[in-house]
Tab-separated table of C-alpha atoms in Angstrom:
chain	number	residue	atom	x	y	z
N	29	UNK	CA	-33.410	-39.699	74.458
N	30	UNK	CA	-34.324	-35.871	74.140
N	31	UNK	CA	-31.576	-33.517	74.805
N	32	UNK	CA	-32.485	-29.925	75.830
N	33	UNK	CA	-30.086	-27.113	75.832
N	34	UNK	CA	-30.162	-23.671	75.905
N	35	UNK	CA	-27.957	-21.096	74.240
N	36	UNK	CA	-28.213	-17.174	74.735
N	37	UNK	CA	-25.488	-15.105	72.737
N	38	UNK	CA	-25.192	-11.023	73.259
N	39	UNK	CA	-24.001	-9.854	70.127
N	40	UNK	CA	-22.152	-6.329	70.552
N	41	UNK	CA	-24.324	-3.977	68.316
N	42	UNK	CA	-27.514	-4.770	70.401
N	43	UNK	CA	-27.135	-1.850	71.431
N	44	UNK	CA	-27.565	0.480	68.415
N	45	UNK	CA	-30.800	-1.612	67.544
N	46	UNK	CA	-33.650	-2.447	69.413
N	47	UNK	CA	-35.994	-5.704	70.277
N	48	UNK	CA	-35.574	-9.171	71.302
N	49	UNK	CA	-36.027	-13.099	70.017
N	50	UNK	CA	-35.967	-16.283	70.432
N	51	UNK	CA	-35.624	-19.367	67.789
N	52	UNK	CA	-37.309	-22.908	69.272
N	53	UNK	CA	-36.330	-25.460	67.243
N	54	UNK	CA	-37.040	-28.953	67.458
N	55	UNK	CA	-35.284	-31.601	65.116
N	56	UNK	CA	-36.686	-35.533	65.015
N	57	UNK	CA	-34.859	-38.392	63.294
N	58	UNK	CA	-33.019	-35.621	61.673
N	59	UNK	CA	-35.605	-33.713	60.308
N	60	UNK	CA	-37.259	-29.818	61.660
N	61	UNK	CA	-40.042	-31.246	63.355
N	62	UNK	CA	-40.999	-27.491	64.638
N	63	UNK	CA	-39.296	-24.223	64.088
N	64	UNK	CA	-40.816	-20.797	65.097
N	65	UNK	CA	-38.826	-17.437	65.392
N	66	UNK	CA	-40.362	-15.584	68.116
N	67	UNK	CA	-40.254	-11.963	68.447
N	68	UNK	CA	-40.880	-10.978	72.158
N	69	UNK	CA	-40.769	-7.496	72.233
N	70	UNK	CA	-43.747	-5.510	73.557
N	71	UNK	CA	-46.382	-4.243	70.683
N	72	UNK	CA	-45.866	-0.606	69.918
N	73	UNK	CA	-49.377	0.347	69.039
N	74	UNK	CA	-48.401	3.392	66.688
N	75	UNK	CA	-51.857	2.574	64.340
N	76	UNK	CA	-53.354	3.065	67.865
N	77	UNK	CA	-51.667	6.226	68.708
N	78	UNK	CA	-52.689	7.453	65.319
N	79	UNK	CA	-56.322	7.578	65.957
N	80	UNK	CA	-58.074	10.838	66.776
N	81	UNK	CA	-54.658	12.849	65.503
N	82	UNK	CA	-54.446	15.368	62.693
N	83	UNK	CA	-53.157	14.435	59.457
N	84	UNK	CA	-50.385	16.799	59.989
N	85	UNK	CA	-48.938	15.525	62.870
N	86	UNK	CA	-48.099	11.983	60.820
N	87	UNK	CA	-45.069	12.609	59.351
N	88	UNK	CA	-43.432	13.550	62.764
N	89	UNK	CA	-45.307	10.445	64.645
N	90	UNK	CA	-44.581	7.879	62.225
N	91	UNK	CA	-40.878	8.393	61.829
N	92	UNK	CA	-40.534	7.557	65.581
N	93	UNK	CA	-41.460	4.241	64.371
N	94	UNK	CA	-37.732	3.236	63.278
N	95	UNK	CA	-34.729	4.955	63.817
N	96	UNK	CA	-32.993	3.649	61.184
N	97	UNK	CA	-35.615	4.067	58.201
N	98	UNK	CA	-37.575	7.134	59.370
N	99	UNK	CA	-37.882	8.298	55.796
N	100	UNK	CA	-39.817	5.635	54.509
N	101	UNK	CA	-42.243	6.091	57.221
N	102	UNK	CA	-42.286	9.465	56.239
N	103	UNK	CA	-42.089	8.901	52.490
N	104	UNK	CA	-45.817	6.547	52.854
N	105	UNK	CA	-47.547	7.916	54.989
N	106	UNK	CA	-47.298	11.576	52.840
N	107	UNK	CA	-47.829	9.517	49.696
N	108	UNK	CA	-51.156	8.234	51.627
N	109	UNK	CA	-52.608	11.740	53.153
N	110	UNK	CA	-52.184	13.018	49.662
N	111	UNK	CA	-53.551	10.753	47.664
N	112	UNK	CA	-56.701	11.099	50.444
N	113	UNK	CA	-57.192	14.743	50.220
N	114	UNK	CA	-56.309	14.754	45.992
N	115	UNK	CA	-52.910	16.701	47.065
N	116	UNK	CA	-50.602	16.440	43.668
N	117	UNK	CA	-47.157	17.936	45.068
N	118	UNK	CA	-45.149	19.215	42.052
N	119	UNK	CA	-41.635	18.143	40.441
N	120	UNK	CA	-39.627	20.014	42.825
N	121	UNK	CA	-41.464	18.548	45.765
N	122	UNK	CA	-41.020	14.725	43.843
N	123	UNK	CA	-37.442	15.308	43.323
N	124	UNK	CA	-36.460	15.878	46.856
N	125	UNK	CA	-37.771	13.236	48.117
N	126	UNK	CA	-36.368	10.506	45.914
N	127	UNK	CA	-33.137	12.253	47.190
N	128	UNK	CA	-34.407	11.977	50.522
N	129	UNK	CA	-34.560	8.433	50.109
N	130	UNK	CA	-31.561	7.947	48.254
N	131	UNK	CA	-29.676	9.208	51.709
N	132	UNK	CA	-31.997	6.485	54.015
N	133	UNK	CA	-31.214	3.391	51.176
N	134	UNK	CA	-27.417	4.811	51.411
N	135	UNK	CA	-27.157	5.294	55.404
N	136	UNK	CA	-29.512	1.958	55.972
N	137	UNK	CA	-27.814	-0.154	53.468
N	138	UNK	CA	-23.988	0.700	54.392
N	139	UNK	CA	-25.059	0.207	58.376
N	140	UNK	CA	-26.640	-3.401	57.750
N	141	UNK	CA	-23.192	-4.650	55.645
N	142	UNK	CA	-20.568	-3.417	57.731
N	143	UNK	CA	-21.792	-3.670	61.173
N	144	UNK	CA	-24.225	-6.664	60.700
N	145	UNK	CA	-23.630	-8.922	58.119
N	146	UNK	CA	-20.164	-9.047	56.378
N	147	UNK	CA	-18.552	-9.679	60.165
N	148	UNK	CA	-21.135	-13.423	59.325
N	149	UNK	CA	-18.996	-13.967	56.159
N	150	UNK	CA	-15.822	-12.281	56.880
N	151	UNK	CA	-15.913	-14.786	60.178
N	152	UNK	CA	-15.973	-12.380	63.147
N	153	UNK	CA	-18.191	-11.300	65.818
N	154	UNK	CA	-18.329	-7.812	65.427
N	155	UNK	CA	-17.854	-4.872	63.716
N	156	UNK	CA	-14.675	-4.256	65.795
N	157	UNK	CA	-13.170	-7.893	65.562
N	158	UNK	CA	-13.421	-7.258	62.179
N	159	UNK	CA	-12.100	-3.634	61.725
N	160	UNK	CA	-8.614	-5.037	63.182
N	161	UNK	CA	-8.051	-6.906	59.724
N	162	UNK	CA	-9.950	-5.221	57.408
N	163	UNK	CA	-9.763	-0.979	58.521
N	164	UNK	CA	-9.980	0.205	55.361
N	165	UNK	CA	-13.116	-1.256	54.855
N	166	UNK	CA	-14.560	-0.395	57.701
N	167	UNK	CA	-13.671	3.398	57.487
N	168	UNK	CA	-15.022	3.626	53.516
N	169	UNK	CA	-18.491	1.682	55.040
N	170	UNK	CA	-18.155	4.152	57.691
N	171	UNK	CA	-17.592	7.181	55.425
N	172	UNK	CA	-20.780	5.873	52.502
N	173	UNK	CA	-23.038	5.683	55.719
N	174	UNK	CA	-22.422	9.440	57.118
N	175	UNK	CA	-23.328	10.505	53.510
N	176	UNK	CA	-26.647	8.828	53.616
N	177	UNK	CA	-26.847	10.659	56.766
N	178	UNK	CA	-25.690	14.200	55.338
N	179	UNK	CA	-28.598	13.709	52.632
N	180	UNK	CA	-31.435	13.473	55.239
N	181	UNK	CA	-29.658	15.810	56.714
N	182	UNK	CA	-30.220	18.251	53.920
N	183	UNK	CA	-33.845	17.830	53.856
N	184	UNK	CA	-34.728	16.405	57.250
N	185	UNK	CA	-33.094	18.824	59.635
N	186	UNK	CA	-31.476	16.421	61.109
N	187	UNK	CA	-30.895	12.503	60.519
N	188	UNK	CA	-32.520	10.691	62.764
N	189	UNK	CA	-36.112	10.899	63.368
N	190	UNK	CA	-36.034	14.340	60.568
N	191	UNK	CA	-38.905	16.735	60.857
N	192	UNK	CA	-38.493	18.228	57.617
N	193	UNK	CA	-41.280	16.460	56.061
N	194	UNK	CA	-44.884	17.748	55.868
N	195	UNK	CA	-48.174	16.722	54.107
N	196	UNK	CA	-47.511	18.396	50.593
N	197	UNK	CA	-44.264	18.771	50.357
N	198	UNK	CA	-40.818	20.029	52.961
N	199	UNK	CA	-41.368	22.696	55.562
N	200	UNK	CA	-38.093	24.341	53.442
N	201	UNK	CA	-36.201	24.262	50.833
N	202	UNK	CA	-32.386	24.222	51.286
N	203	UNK	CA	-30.269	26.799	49.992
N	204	UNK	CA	-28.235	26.542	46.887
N	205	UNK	CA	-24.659	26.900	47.883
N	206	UNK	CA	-25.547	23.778	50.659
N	207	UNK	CA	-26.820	21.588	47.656
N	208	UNK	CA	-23.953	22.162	46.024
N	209	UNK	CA	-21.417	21.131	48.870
N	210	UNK	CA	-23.536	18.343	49.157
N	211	UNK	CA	-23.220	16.750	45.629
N	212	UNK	CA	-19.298	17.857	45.510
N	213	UNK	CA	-19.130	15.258	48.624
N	214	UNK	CA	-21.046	12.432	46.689
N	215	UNK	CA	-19.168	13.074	43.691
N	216	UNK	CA	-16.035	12.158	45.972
N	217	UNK	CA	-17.884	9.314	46.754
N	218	UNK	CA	-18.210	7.258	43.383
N	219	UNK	CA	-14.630	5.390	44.071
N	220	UNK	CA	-15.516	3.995	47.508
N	221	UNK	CA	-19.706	2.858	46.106
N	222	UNK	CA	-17.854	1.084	42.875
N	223	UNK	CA	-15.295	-0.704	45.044
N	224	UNK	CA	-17.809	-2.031	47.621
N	225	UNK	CA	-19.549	-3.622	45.156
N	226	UNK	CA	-16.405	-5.115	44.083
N	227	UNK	CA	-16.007	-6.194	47.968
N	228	UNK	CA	-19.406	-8.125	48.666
N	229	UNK	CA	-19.071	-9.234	44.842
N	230	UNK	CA	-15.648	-10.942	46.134
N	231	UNK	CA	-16.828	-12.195	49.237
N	232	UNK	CA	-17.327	-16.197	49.502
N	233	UNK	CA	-20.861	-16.181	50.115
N	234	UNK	CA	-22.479	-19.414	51.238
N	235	UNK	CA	-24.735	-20.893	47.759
N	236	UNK	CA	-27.911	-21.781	48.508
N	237	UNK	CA	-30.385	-21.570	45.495
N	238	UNK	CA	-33.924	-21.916	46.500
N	239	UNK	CA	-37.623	-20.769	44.940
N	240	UNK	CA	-39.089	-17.989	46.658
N	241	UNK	CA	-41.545	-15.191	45.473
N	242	UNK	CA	-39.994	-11.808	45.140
N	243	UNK	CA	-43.074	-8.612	45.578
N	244	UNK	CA	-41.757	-5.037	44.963
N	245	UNK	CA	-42.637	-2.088	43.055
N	246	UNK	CA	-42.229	-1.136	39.566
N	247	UNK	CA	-42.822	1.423	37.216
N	248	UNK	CA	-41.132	0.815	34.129
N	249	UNK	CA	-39.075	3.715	33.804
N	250	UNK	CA	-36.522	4.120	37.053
N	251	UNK	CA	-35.617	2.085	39.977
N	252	UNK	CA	-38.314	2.307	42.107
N	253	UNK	CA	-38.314	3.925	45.067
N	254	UNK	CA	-41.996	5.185	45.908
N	255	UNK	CA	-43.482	5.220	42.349
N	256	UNK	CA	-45.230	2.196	40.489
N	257	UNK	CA	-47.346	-0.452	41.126
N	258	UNK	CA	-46.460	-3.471	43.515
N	259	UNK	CA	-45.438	-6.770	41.183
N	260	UNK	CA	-44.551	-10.058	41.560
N	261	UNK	CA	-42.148	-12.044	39.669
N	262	UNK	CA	-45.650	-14.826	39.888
N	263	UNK	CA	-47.713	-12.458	37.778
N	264	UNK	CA	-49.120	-10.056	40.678
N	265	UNK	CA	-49.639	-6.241	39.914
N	266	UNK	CA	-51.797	-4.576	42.053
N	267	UNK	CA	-51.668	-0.657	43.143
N	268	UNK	CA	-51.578	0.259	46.823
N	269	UNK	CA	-55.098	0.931	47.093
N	270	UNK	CA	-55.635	-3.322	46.047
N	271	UNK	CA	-52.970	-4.252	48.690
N	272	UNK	CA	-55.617	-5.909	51.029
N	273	UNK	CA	-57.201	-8.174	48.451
N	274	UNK	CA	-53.912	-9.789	47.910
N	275	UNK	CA	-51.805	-9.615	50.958
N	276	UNK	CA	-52.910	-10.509	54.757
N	277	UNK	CA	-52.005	-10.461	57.930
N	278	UNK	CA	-52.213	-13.064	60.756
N	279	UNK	CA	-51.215	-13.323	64.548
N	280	UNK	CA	-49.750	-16.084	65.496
N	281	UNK	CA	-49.511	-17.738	68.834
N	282	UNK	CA	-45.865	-17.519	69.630
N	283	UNK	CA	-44.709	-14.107	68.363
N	284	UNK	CA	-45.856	-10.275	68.723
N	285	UNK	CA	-45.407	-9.795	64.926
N	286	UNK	CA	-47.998	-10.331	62.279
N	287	UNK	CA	-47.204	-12.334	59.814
N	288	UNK	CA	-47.999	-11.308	56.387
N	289	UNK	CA	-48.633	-13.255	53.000
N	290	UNK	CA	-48.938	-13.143	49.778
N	291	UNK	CA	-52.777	-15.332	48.609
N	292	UNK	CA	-51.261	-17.962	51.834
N	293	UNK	CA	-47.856	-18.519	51.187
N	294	UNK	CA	-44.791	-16.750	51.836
N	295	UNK	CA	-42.778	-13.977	49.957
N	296	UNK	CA	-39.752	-11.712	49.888
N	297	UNK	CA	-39.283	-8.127	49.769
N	298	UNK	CA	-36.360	-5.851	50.038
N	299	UNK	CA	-33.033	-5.303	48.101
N	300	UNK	CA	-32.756	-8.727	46.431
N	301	UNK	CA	-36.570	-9.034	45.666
N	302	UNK	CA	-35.945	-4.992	44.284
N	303	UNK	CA	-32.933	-5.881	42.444
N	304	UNK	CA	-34.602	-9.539	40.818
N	305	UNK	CA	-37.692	-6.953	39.694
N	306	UNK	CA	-36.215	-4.554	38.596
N	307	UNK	CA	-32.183	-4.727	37.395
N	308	UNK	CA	-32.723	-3.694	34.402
N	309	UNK	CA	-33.691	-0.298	35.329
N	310	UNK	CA	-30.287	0.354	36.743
N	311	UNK	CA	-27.776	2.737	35.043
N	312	UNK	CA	-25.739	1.166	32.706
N	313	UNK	CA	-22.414	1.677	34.493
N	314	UNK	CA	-24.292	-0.259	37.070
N	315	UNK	CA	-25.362	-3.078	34.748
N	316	UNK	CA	-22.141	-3.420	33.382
N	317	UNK	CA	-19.944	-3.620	36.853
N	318	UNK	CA	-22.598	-6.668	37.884
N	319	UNK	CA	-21.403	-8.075	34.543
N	320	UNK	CA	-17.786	-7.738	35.126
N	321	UNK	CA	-18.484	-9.113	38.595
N	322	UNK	CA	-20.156	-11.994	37.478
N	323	UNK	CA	-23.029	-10.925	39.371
N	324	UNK	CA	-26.470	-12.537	37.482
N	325	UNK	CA	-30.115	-11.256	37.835
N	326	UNK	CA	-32.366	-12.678	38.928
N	327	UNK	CA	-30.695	-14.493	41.989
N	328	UNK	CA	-31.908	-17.180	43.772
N	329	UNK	CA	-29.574	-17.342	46.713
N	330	UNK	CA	-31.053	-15.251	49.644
N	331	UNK	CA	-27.350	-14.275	50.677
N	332	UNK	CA	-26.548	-12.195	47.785
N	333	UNK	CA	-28.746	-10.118	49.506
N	334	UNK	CA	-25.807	-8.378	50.880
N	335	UNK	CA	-24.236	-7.359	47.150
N	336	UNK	CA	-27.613	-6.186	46.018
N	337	UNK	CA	-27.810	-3.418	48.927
N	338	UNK	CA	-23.733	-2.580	47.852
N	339	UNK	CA	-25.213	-1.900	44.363
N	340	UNK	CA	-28.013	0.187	45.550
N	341	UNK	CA	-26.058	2.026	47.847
N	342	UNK	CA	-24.161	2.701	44.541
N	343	UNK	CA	-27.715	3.352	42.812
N	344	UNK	CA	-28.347	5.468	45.227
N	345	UNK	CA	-25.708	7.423	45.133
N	346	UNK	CA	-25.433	8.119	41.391
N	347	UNK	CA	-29.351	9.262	41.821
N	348	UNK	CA	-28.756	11.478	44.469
N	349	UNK	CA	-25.776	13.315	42.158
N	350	UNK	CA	-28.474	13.543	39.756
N	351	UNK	CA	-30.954	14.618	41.795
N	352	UNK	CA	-28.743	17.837	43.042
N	353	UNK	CA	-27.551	18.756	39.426
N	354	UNK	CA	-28.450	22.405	38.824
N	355	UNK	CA	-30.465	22.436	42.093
N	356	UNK	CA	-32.385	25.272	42.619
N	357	UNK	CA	-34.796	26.062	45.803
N	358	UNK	CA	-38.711	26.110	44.586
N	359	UNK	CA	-42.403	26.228	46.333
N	360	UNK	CA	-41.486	23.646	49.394
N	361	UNK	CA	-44.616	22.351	49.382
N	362	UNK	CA	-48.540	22.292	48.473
N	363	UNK	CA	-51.135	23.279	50.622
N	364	UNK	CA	-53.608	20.436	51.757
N	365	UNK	CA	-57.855	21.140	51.945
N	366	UNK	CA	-58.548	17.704	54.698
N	367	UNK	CA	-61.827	16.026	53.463
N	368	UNK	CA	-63.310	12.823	54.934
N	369	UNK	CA	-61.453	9.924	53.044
N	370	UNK	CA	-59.661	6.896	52.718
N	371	UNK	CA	-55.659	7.084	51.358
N	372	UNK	CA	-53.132	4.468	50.725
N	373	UNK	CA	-49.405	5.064	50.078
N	374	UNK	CA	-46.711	2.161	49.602
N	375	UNK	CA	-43.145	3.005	49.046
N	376	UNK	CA	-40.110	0.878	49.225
N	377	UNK	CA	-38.321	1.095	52.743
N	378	UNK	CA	-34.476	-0.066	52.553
N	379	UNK	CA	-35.855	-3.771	53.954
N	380	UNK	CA	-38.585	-3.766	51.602
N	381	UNK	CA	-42.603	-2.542	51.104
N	382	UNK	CA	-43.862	-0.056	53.504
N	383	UNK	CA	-47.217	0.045	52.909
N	384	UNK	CA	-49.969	2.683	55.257
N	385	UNK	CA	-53.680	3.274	54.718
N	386	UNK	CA	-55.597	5.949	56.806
N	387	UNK	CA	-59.259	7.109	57.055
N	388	UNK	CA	-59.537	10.753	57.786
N	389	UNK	CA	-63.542	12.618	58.756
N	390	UNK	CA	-63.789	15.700	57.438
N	391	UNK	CA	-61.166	17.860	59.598
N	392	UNK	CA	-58.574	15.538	58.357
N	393	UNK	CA	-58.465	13.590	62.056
N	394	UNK	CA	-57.331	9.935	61.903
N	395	UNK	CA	-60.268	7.540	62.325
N	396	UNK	CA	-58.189	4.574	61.314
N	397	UNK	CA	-54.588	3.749	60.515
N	398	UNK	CA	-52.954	0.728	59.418
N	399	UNK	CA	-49.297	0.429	58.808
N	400	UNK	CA	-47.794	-3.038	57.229
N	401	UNK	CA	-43.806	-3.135	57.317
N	402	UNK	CA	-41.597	-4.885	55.292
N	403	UNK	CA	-40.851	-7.286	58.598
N	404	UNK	CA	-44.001	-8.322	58.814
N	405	UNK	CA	-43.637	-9.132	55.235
N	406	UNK	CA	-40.450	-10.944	55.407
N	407	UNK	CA	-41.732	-12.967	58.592
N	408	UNK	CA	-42.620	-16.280	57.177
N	409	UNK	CA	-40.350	-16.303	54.733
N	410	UNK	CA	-37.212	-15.900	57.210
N	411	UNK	CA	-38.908	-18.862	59.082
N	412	UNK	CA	-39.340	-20.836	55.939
N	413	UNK	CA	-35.292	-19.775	54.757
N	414	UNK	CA	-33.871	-20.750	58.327
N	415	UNK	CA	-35.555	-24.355	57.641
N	416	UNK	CA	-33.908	-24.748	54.502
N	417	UNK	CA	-30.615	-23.712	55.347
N	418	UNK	CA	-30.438	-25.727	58.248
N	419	UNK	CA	-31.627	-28.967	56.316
N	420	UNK	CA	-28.693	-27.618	54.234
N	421	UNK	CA	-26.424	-26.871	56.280
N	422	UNK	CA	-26.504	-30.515	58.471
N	423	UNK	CA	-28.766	-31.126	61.558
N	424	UNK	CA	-25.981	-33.208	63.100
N	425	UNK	CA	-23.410	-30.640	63.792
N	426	UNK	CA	-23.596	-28.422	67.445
N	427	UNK	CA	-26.217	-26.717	68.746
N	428	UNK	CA	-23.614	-23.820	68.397
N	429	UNK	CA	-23.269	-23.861	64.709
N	430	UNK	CA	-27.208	-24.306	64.117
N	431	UNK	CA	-27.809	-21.192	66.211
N	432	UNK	CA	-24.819	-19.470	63.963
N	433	UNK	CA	-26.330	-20.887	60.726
N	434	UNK	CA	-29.912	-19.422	62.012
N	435	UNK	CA	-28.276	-15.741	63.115
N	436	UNK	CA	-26.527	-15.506	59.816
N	437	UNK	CA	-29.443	-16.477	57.891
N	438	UNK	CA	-31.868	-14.264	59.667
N	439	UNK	CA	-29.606	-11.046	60.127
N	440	UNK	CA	-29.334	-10.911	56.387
N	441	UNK	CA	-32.645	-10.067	56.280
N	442	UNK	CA	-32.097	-7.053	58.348
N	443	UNK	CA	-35.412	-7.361	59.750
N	444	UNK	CA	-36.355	-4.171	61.430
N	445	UNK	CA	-38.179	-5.563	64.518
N	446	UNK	CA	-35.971	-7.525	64.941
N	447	UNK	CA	-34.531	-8.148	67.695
N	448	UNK	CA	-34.333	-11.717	67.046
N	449	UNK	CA	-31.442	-11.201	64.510
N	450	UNK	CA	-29.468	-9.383	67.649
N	451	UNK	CA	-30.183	-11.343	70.250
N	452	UNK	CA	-30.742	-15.001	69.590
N	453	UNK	CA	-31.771	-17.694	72.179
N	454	UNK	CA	-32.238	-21.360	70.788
N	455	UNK	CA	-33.434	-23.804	72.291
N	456	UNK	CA	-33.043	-27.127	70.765
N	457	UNK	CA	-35.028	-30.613	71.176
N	458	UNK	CA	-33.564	-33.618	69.783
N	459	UNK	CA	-35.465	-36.702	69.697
């Protein structure tokens, strides 16, 4: 007998994101006979779009891309033009843009666990269901995320979509007397960093240990952000310019978004895979909260994910205090001399590796563009992690709680695309 059903669940903050998806799932004899998340929404063609413009209009076309992690669109694609046209911005220029970053990790980070994924563990539907027991929470998530906001702000011009960013450098530098509000408002905001941490770290979290290959970058020296070469805790290190001759891309039949892996098989990127590369780069007051926590690095449970962005919303926030002490404005940027050339610039998005290559003729014009984001990345591994925790989890209960199991497990991913973590239709054949 084959029982077909079909489930379609709007979840509330659909509409602050964007996209749509679909899980199919078929289970045989009790076993995942087929499972394939598919992402419906219409291609974008941005690489497309690219093609034919100047290297200066980039920065302002690619951070259209995402609302919510315009920066890091921003952040790679500057990294790429420069390294193209042998552009070497100075400290000043370096500085600002880690702190740039530090406000997209902070806003990013602090939307995803308050209006997406604590409501899974906390066991409500929403953001509001949940703000009825636990306010305070809600407001200090609230509070962290308008700071991430403030610090594009600062540099951007404005938040969303900033247009502060140019080839070389900022189109400005802020004034003094505004850097220093700024860090007197993330000093203010140690208390309510340290005691999220404490708050995820406390959560009951469902334990699900599994193997899985964590890529990010590393430098050796400080969290990474957009410096270092990309490893792997299975012995890859590659720079941005090798990318292609480890990682690919492929179509596949059932779902607009490429899937991308790692020589064939699946891989993770993104806070956890950061935080399992690279934890021992974090500040010791860090370190040593995770230690009082209980927390342990590396993890192997995919939903820890959601304490590893508390603690680098914390990072974050430390860096950015750093970042502003004894500010002063300098040269906003380098001047750029286009040549014809090929660039390459990977930096680490809040959901993991944004990596961008462009070939530029001789006036600096876009012949080519590729762009490969960290949801392409995480594709086949969500796929892979939704199989698993369903085994897990028991085939036999409802369609209901499969298709809750399946949200949950995908939305704490916070894939970007993705749709599918906000709208979720499952349709389920039993056999």
């Amino acid at each position: 007998m084959t029982e077909t059903r079909e489930i379609s669940i709007k979840v509330p903050v659909l509409a602050r994101v964007e996209g749509e998806g679909a899980l199919d799932l078929e289970i045989s004899n009790g076993q995942i006979q087929n499972l394939k998340l598919r992402i419906y929404e219409p291609p974008r063609y941005f690489e497309k779009f690219l093609e034919g413009r100047s290297y200066t209009e980039i920065p302002d076309i690619v951070a259209r891309i995402c609302g919510i992690c315009p920066v890091a669109y921003q952040m790679s694609a500057v990294q790429a033009i420069e390294s193209a046209f042998g552009c070497e911005p100075g400290p000043w220029v370096q500085a600002m843009r880690r702190l740039m970053y530090c406000g997209e990790w902070i806003e990013s980070h602090a939307l995803h666990i308050h209006l997406l994924a604590a409501p899974d563990y906390l066991g409500y539907g929403s953001i509001t269901e949940m703000a009825a027991d636990y306010p305070a929470e809600v407001r200090r998530g609230l509070r962290i995320q308008g700071l991430g906001n403030e610090i594009i702000r600062f540099l951007g011009g404005r938040s969303v979509h900033p247009v502060g960013v140019r080839a070389g450098g900022f189109h400005s530098a802020p004034k003094e007397r505004d850097a220093a509000a700024l860090r007197l408002k993330l000093e203010a905001a140690l208390a309510d960093a340290e005691s999220l941490v404490r708050w995820v770290a406390g959560m009951s979290l469902p334990q699900h240990g599994q193997v899985f290959t964590s890529v990010a970058m590393h430098n050796g020296e400080r969290y990474p952000m957009s410096e270092g070469r990309i490893v792997s805790d299975q012995g890859l290190e590659c720079s941005a310019a090798e990318f292609e001759q480890h990682f690919r891309e492929e179509q596949v039949s059932y779902s607009t978004a490429l899937h991308c892996r790692l020589h064939g098989e699946p891989y993770l990127v993104g806070p956890l895979a950061r935080l399992n590369l690279n934890h021992t780069l974090l500040p010791e007051s860090i370190q040593s909260l995770c230690r009082e926590s209980g927390l342990v690095w590396p993890s192997r449970n995919m939903f820890q994910s959601i304490i590893a962005r508390a603690i680098e919303i914390y990072f974050a926030l430390v860096e950015a205090i750093c970042l502003l002490a004894d500010y002063q404005p300098d040269t906003p940027y380098q001047e750029i001399k286009p040549k014809a050339a090929i660039g390459y610039g990977c930096t680490e998005a809040p959901r993991g590796l944004l990596w961008h290559r462009y070939e530029f003729n001789d006036r600096g014009d876009i012949v080519s563009a590729r762009i490969v984001p960290p949801t392409s990345q995480n594709q086949a591994r969500i796929e892979q992690d939704i199989a698993r925790a369903l085994q897990s989890f028991g085939l036999e209960k409802s369609d209901d709680q499969l298709r809750l199991q399946a949200e949950m497990v995908i939305r704490n991913y916070d894939p970007c695309i993705s749709c599918s973590t906000h709208f979720l239709k499952l349709n389920v054949e039993r056999c």
